[in-house]
mmCIF file with all atom_site columns, C-alpha atoms in Angstrom:
data_model
loop_
_atom_site.group_PDB
_atom_site.id
_atom_site.type_symbol
_atom_site.label_atom_id
_atom_site.label_alt_id
_atom_site.label_comp_id
_atom_site.label_asym_id
_atom_site.label_entity_id
_atom_site.label_seq_id
_atom_site.pdbx_PDB_ins_code
_atom_site.Cartn_x
_atom_site.Cartn_y
_atom_site.Cartn_z
_atom_site.occupancy
_atom_site.B_iso_or_equiv
_atom_site.pdbx_formal_charge
_atom_site.auth_seq_id
_atom_site.auth_comp_id
_atom_site.auth_asym_id
_atom_site.auth_atom_id
_atom_site.pdbx_PDB_model_num
ATOM 1  C CA . MET U 1 1  ? 14.644 4.125   -3.647  1.00 0.00 ? 1  MET U CA 1
ATOM 2  C CA . PRO U 1 2  ? 11.822 3.098   -1.296  1.00 0.00 ? 2  PRO U CA 1
ATOM 3  C CA . LYS U 1 3  ? 10.938 -0.563  -1.506  1.00 0.00 ? 3  LYS U CA 1
ATOM 4  C CA . TYR U 1 4  ? 7.403  -1.540  -0.597  1.00 0.00 ? 4  TYR U CA 1
ATOM 5  C CA . TYR U 1 5  ? 8.725  -4.696  1.107   1.00 0.00 ? 5  TYR U CA 1
ATOM 6  C CA . PRO U 1 6  ? 12.180 -5.631  2.398   1.00 0.00 ? 6  PRO U CA 1
ATOM 7  C CA . ASN U 1 7  ? 12.125 -8.919  0.475   1.00 0.00 ? 7  ASN U CA 1
ATOM 8  C CA . LYS U 1 8  ? 11.361 -9.867  -3.106  1.00 0.00 ? 8  LYS U CA 1
ATOM 9  C CA . VAL U 1 9  ? 7.767  -10.614 -4.048  1.00 0.00 ? 9  VAL U CA 1
ATOM 10 C CA . CYS U 1 10 ? 7.259  -13.280 -6.707  1.00 0.00 ? 10 CYS U CA 1
ATOM 11 C CA . GLY U 1 11 ? 11.004 -12.995 -7.418  1.00 0.00 ? 11 GLY U CA 1
ATOM 12 C CA . TYR U 1 12 ? 10.939 -9.211  -7.943  1.00 0.00 ? 12 TYR U CA 1
ATOM 13 C CA . TRP U 1 13 ? 11.570 -6.085  -5.899  1.00 0.00 ? 13 TRP U CA 1
ATOM 14 C CA . LEU U 1 14 ? 8.515  -3.849  -5.705  1.00 0.00 ? 14 LEU U CA 1
ATOM 15 C CA . TYR U 1 15 ? 9.537  -0.209  -5.359  1.00 0.00 ? 15 TYR U CA 1
ATOM 16 C CA . PHE U 1 16 ? 9.236  3.411   -6.414  1.00 0.00 ? 16 PHE U CA 1
ATOM 17 C CA . THR U 1 17 ? 11.752 6.241   -6.621  1.00 0.00 ? 17 THR U CA 1
ATOM 18 C CA . ALA U 1 18 ? 11.753 9.825   -5.406  1.00 0.00 ? 18 ALA U CA 1
ATOM 19 C CA . ALA U 1 19 ? 11.133 10.901  -9.022  1.00 0.00 ? 19 ALA U CA 1
ATOM 20 C CA . CYS U 1 20 ? 8.002  8.718   -9.147  1.00 0.00 ? 20 CYS U CA 1
ATOM 21 C CA . VAL U 1 21 ? 5.957  10.641  -6.601  1.00 0.00 ? 21 VAL U CA 1
ATOM 22 C CA . ILE U 1 22 ? 4.889  13.292  -9.118  1.00 0.00 ? 22 ILE U CA 1
ATOM 23 C CA . GLU U 1 23 ? 2.637  10.684  -10.746 1.00 0.00 ? 23 GLU U CA 1
ATOM 24 C CA . ALA U 1 24 ? -0.291 8.663   -9.426  1.00 0.00 ? 24 ALA U CA 1
ATOM 25 C CA . MET U 1 25 ? 0.548  5.715   -7.199  1.00 0.00 ? 25 MET U CA 1
ATOM 26 C CA . HIS U 1 26 ? 2.414  2.992   -9.020  1.00 0.00 ? 26 HIS U CA 1
ATOM 27 C CA . VAL U 1 27 ? 4.733  0.075   -8.459  1.00 0.00 ? 27 VAL U CA 1
ATOM 28 C CA . HIS U 1 28 ? 7.904  -0.781  -10.329 1.00 0.00 ? 28 HIS U CA 1
ATOM 29 C CA . ALA U 1 29 ? 9.026  -4.398  -10.383 1.00 0.00 ? 29 ALA U CA 1
ATOM 30 C CA . ASN U 1 30 ? 12.303 -5.929  -11.449 1.00 0.00 ? 30 ASN U CA 1
ATOM 31 C CA . GLU U 1 31 ? 14.822 -8.470  -10.284 1.00 0.00 ? 31 GLU U CA 1
ATOM 32 C CA . ASP U 1 32 ? 17.645 -6.193  -9.172  1.00 0.00 ? 32 ASP U CA 1
ATOM 33 C CA . GLY U 1 33 ? 15.591 -3.235  -7.941  1.00 0.00 ? 33 GLY U CA 1
ATOM 34 C CA . LYS U 1 34 ? 17.256 -0.726  -10.250 1.00 0.00 ? 34 LYS U CA 1
ATOM 35 C CA . LEU U 1 35 ? 15.060 1.475   -12.359 1.00 0.00 ? 35 LEU U CA 1
ATOM 36 C CA . ARG U 1 36 ? 16.261 0.866   -15.888 1.00 0.00 ? 36 ARG U CA 1
ATOM 37 C CA . GLU U 1 37 ? 14.108 1.477   -18.920 1.00 0.00 ? 37 GLU U CA 1
ATOM 38 C CA . GLY U 1 38 ? 13.178 -1.757  -20.631 1.00 0.00 ? 38 GLY U CA 1
ATOM 39 C CA . CYS U 1 39 ? 13.822 -3.896  -17.552 1.00 0.00 ? 39 CYS U CA 1
ATOM 40 C CA . ALA U 1 40 ? 11.420 -2.671  -14.883 1.00 0.00 ? 40 ALA U CA 1
ATOM 41 C CA . ALA U 1 41 ? 7.696  -3.240  -15.152 1.00 0.00 ? 41 ALA U CA 1
ATOM 42 C CA . LYS U 1 42 ? 5.351  -0.469  -14.059 1.00 0.00 ? 42 LYS U CA 1
ATOM 43 C CA . PHE U 1 43 ? 1.906  -1.000  -12.553 1.00 0.00 ? 43 PHE U CA 1
ATOM 44 C CA . PHE U 1 44 ? -0.417 1.955   -11.895 1.00 0.00 ? 44 PHE U CA 1
ATOM 45 C CA . VAL U 1 45 ? -2.595 1.180   -8.861  1.00 0.00 ? 45 VAL U CA 1
ATOM 46 C CA . LYS U 1 46 ? -6.292 2.097   -8.748  1.00 0.00 ? 46 LYS U CA 1
ATOM 47 C CA . ALA U 1 47 ? -8.359 2.800   -5.616  1.00 0.00 ? 47 ALA U CA 1
ATOM 48 C CA . ASP U 1 48 ? -9.804 -0.742  -5.660  1.00 0.00 ? 48 ASP U CA 1
ATOM 49 C CA . GLY U 1 49 ? -6.353 -2.357  -5.820  1.00 0.00 ? 49 GLY U CA 1
ATOM 50 C CA . SER U 1 50 ? -6.610 -3.321  -9.463  1.00 0.00 ? 50 SER U CA 1
ATOM 51 C CA . THR U 1 51 ? -3.729 -2.283  -11.682 1.00 0.00 ? 51 THR U CA 1
ATOM 52 C CA . GLU U 1 52 ? -3.012 -1.081  -15.166 1.00 0.00 ? 52 GLU U CA 1
ATOM 53 C CA . VAL U 1 53 ? 0.260  -2.240  -16.648 1.00 0.00 ? 53 VAL U CA 1
ATOM 54 C CA . ALA U 1 54 ? 2.078  0.767   -18.085 1.00 0.00 ? 54 ALA U CA 1
ATOM 55 C CA . ASP U 1 55 ? 5.223  -1.187  -18.965 1.00 0.00 ? 55 ASP U CA 1
ATOM 56 C CA . ARG U 1 56 ? 5.806  -4.915  -18.752 1.00 0.00 ? 56 ARG U CA 1
ATOM 57 C CA . GLY U 1 57 ? 9.609  -4.705  -18.749 1.00 0.00 ? 57 GLY U CA 1
ATOM 58 C CA . VAL U 1 58 ? 11.006 -8.221  -18.977 1.00 0.00 ? 58 VAL U CA 1
ATOM 59 C CA . LEU U 1 59 ? 8.223  -9.854  -16.938 1.00 0.00 ? 59 LEU U CA 1
ATOM 60 C CA . THR U 1 60 ? 6.287  -12.772 -18.331 1.00 0.00 ? 60 THR U CA 1
ATOM 61 C CA . GLN U 1 61 ? 2.497  -12.690 -18.352 1.00 0.00 ? 61 GLN U CA 1
ATOM 62 C CA . ARG U 1 62 ? 2.531  -15.206 -15.490 1.00 0.00 ? 62 ARG U CA 1
ATOM 63 C CA . ASP U 1 63 ? 4.763  -12.929 -13.401 1.00 0.00 ? 63 ASP U CA 1
ATOM 64 C CA . ILE U 1 64 ? 2.582  -9.927  -14.206 1.00 0.00 ? 64 ILE U CA 1
ATOM 65 C CA . SER U 1 65 ? -0.539 -11.787 -13.091 1.00 0.00 ? 65 SER U CA 1
ATOM 66 C CA . ARG U 1 66 ? 1.102  -12.921 -9.862  1.00 0.00 ? 66 ARG U CA 1
ATOM 67 C CA . ILE U 1 67 ? 2.290  -9.401  -9.044  1.00 0.00 ? 67 ILE U CA 1
ATOM 68 C CA . GLN U 1 68 ? -1.130 -7.959  -9.868  1.00 0.00 ? 68 GLN U CA 1
ATOM 69 C CA . GLU U 1 69 ? -2.709 -10.460 -7.462  1.00 0.00 ? 69 GLU U CA 1
ATOM 70 C CA . PHE U 1 70 ? -0.192 -9.520  -4.770  1.00 0.00 ? 70 PHE U CA 1
ATOM 71 C CA . ILE U 1 71 ? -0.818 -5.806  -5.249  1.00 0.00 ? 71 ILE U CA 1
ATOM 72 C CA . LYS U 1 72 ? -4.594 -6.380  -5.072  1.00 0.00 ? 72 LYS U CA 1
ATOM 73 C CA . LEU U 1 73 ? -4.171 -8.053  -1.672  1.00 0.00 ? 73 LEU U CA 1
ATOM 74 C CA . HIS U 1 74 ? -1.703 -5.522  -0.236  1.00 0.00 ? 74 HIS U CA 1
ATOM 75 C CA . TYR U 1 75 ? -2.422 -2.225  -1.999  1.00 0.00 ? 75 TYR U CA 1
ATOM 76 C CA . LEU U 1 76 ? -3.637 -0.329  1.078   1.00 0.00 ? 76 LEU U CA 1
ATOM 77 C CA . GLU U 1 77 ? -0.477 -1.192  2.978   1.00 0.00 ? 77 GLU U CA 1
ATOM 78 C CA . MET U 1 78 ? 1.583  -0.215  -0.055  1.00 0.00 ? 78 MET U CA 1
ATOM 79 C CA . TYR U 1 79 ? -0.365 3.038   -0.379  1.00 0.00 ? 79 TYR U CA 1
ATOM 80 C CA . ARG U 1 80 ? 0.638  4.014   3.157   1.00 0.00 ? 80 ARG U CA 1
ATOM 81 C CA . SER U 1 81 ? 4.309  3.823   2.113   1.00 0.00 ? 81 SER U CA 1
ATOM 82 C CA . TRP U 1 82 ? 3.582  5.768   -1.064  1.00 0.00 ? 82 TRP U CA 1
ATOM 83 C CA . SER U 1 83 ? 1.634  8.511   0.712   1.00 0.00 ? 83 SER U CA 1
ATOM 84 C CA . GLU U 1 84 ? 4.514  9.197   3.108   1.00 0.00 ? 84 GLU U CA 1
ATOM 85 C CA . LEU U 1 85 ? 6.368  10.765  0.170   1.00 0.00 ? 85 LEU U CA 1
ATOM 86 C CA . SER U 1 86 ? 3.632  11.771  -2.264  1.00 0.00 ? 86 SER U CA 1
ATOM 87 C CA . ASP U 1 87 ? 0.487  13.880  -2.265  1.00 0.00 ? 87 ASP U CA 1
ATOM 88 C CA . ASN U 1 88 ? -0.693 12.092  -5.422  1.00 0.00 ? 88 ASN U CA 1
ATOM 89 C CA . GLY U 1 89 ? -3.264 9.370   -4.922  1.00 0.00 ? 89 GLY U CA 1
ATOM 90 C CA . PHE U 1 90 ? -4.471 6.354   -6.812  1.00 0.00 ? 90 PHE U CA 1
ATOM 91 C CA . TYR U 1 91 ? -4.484 6.068   -10.583 1.00 0.00 ? 91 TYR U CA 1
ATOM 92 C CA . LEU U 1 92 ? -7.736 7.332   -12.115 1.00 0.00 ? 92 LEU U CA 1
ATOM 93 C CA . GLY U 1 93 ? -7.222 6.000   -15.627 1.00 0.00 ? 93 GLY U CA 1
ATOM 94 C CA . HIS U 1 94 ? -6.805 7.752   -18.940 1.00 0.00 ? 94 HIS U CA 1
#
């Protein structure tokens, strides 16, 4: 499971899994770093760094906002990690 950063961000691990790379770029977030339905939040990342929340998991709205702000500031760096394993790019919307 590739983590975007070696340390927690806003109290959460930001990561993706090998199974994730078939979709557009996204970020999972949860406290223990394990992908478990209902626990991990999922943020699809757009080309401008904005995100669409696909699943909020157990995160509060405050945590979601803080993670969205972090992603907006660091999305290009995060995209480099993503693109090492995936040919799929940014989220284009519905």
